[in-house]
CSV table of C-alpha atoms in Angstrom, one decimal:
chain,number,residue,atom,x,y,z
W,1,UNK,CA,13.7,135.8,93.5
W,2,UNK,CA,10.0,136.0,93.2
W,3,UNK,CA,8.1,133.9,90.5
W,4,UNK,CA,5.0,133.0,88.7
W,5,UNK,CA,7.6,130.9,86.6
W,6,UNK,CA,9.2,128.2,88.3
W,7,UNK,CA,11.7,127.5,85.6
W,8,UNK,CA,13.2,130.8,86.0
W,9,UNK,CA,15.5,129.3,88.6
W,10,UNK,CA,17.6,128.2,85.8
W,11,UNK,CA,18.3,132.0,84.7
W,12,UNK,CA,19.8,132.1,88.0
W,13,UNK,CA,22.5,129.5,87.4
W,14,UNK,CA,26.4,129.0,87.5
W,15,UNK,CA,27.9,126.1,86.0
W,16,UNK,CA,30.7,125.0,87.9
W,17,UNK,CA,33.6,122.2,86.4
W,18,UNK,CA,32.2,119.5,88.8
W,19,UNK,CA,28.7,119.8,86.8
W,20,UNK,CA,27.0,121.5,89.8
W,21,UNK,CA,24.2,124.2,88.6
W,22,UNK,CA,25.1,126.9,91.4
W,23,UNK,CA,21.6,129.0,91.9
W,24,UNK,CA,22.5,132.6,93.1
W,25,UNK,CA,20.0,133.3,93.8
W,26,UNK,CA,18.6,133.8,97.4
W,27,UNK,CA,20.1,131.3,100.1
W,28,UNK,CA,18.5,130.3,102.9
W,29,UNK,CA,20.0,130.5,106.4
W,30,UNK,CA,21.1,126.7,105.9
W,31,UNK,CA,22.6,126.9,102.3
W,32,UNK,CA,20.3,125.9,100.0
W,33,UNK,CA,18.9,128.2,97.2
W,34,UNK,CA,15.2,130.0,97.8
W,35,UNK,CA,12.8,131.4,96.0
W,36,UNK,CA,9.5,133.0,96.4
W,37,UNK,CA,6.7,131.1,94.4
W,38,UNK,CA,3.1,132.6,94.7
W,39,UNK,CA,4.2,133.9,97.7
W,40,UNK,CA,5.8,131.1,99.8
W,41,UNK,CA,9.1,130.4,99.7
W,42,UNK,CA,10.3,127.0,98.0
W,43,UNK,CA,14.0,125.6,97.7
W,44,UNK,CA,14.9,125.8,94.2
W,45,UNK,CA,16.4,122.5,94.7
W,46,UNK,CA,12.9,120.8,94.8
W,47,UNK,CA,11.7,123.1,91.9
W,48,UNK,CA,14.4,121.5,90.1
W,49,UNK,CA,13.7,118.6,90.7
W,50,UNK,CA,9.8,118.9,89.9
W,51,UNK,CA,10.5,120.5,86.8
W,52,UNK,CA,12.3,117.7,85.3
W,53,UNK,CA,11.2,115.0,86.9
W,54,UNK,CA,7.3,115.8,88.3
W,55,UNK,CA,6.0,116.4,91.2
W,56,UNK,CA,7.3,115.0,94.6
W,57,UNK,CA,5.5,112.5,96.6
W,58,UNK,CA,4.4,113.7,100.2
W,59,UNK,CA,7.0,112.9,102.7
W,60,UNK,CA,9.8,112.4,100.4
W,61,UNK,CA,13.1,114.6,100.3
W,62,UNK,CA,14.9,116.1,97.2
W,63,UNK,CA,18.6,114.4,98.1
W,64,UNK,CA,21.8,115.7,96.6
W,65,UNK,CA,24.3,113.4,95.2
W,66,UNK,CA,26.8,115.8,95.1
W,67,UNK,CA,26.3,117.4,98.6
W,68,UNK,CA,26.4,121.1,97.5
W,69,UNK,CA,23.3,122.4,98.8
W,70,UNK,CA,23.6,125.4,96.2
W,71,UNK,CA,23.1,122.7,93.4
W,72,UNK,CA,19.7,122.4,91.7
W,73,UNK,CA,21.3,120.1,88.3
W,74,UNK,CA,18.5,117.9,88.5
W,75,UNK,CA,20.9,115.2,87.0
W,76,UNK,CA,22.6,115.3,90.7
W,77,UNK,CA,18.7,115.4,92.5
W,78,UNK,CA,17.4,112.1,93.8
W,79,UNK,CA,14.2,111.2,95.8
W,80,UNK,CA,14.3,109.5,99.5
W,81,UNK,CA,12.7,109.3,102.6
W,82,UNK,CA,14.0,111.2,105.5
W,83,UNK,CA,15.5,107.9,106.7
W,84,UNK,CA,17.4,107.9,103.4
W,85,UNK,CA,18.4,111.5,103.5
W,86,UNK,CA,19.6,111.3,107.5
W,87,UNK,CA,21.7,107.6,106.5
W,88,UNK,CA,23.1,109.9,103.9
W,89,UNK,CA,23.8,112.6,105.9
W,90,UNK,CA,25.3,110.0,108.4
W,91,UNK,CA,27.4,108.1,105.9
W,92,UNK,CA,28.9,111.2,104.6
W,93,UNK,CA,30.1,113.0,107.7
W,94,UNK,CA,27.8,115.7,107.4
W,95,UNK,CA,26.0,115.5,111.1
W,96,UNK,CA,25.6,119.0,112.6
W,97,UNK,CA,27.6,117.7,115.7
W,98,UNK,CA,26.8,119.7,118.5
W,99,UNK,CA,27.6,117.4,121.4
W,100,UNK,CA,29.7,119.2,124.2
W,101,UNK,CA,31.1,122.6,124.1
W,102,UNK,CA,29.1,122.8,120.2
W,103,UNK,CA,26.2,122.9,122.3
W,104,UNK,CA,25.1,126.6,122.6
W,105,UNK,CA,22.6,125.3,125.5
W,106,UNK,CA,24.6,124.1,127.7
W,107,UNK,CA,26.3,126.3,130.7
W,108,UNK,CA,29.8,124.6,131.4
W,109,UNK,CA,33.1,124.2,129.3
W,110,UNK,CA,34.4,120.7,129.4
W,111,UNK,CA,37.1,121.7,131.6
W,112,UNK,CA,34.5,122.8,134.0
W,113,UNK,CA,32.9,119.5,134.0
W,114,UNK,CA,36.0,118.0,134.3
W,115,UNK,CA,36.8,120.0,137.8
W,116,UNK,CA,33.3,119.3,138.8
W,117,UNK,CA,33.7,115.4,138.4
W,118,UNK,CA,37.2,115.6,140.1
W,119,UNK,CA,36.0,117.6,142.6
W,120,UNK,CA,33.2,115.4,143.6
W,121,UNK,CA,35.4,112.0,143.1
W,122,UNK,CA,38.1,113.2,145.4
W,123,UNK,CA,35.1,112.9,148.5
W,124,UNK,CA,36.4,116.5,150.0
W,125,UNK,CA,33.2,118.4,147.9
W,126,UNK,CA,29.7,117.9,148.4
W,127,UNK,CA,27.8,118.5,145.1
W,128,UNK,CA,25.9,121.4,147.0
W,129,UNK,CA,29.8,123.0,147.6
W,130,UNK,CA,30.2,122.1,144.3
W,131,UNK,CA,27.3,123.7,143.0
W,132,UNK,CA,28.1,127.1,145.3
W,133,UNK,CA,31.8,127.1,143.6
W,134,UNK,CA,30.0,127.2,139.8
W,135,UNK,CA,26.9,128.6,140.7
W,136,UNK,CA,24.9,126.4,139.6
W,137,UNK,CA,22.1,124.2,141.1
W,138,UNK,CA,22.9,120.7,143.3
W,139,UNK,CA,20.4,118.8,140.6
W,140,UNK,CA,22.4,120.0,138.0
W,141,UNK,CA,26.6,119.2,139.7
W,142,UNK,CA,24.0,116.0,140.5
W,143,UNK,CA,23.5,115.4,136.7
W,144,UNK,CA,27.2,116.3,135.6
W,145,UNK,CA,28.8,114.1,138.5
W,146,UNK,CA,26.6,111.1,137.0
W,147,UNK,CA,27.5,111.6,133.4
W,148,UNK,CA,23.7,112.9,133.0
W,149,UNK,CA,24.6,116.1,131.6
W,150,UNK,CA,27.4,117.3,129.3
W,151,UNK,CA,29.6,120.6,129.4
W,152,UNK,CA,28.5,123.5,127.5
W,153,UNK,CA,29.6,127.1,127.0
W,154,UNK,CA,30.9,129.2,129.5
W,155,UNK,CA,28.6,131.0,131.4
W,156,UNK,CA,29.6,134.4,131.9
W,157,UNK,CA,29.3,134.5,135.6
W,158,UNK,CA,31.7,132.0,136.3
W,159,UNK,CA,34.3,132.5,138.5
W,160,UNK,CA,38.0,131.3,136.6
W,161,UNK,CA,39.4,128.4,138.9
């Protein structure tokens, strides 16, 4: 939606029974409602917020009590620092945990780190064999035998074992 009027977010509103105002609005890539003000894009969320309640002091976050990222009823906005927003994040169980296989970085499923570290416990692999077996680099079997690295996502090029 593109504005001159900030409080035209609220034309773009569904009320739900929890008392959420649902923007439909545009949604960003992470949930929350956008909208182009001037030119830039805002969350509506903040607008919200400003709009009833003035403007936001540098460095502080628009929080949701009700944890619907689509909301923008200021009655359910509250101001906190990012420590307050990532405690609330936290508290509720709403971490974007991508430790292990989540992690779309890493090369190796947990299984594979499994083998590696059994592997390389038993004392009949050298990391360098191990590294030939997974093709991967004798820094980096190093790294996963010591607990320095995690597993990953399967690479590809990985032969089954």
């Amino acid at each position: 939606m593109r504005t001159s009027n900030p409080a035209r977010i609220f034309d773009r509103v569904t009320k739900s029974e929890s008392g959420c105002w649902l923007y439909t609005g545009g949604i960003s890539s992470t949930g929350y409602g956008i909208a182009s003000v001037k030119g830039r894009s805002a969350h509506v969320h903040r607008m919200a917020f400003e709009l009833r309640c003035g403007e936001i002091p540098d460095g502080m976050c628009v929080l949701h009590r009700c944890d619907v990222r689509r909301c923008i009823n200021p009655d359910h906005l509250f101001l906190g620092t990012l420590a307050d927003n990532n405690r609330d994040t936290m508290q509720k169980d709403r971490t974007d945990d991508r430790r292990g296989e989540k992690n779309t970085q890493v090369k190796f499923t947990d299984e594979q780190v499994k083998q590696m570290r059994s592997m390389y416990a038993s004392g009949l692999f050298s990391q360098r064999q191990i590294a030939s077996t997974f093709k991967a680099s004798q820094q980096h079997v190093s790294q996963i035998v010591r607990g320095v690295a995690r597993s990953g996502k399967r690479r590809r090029e990985l032969v089954n074992l």
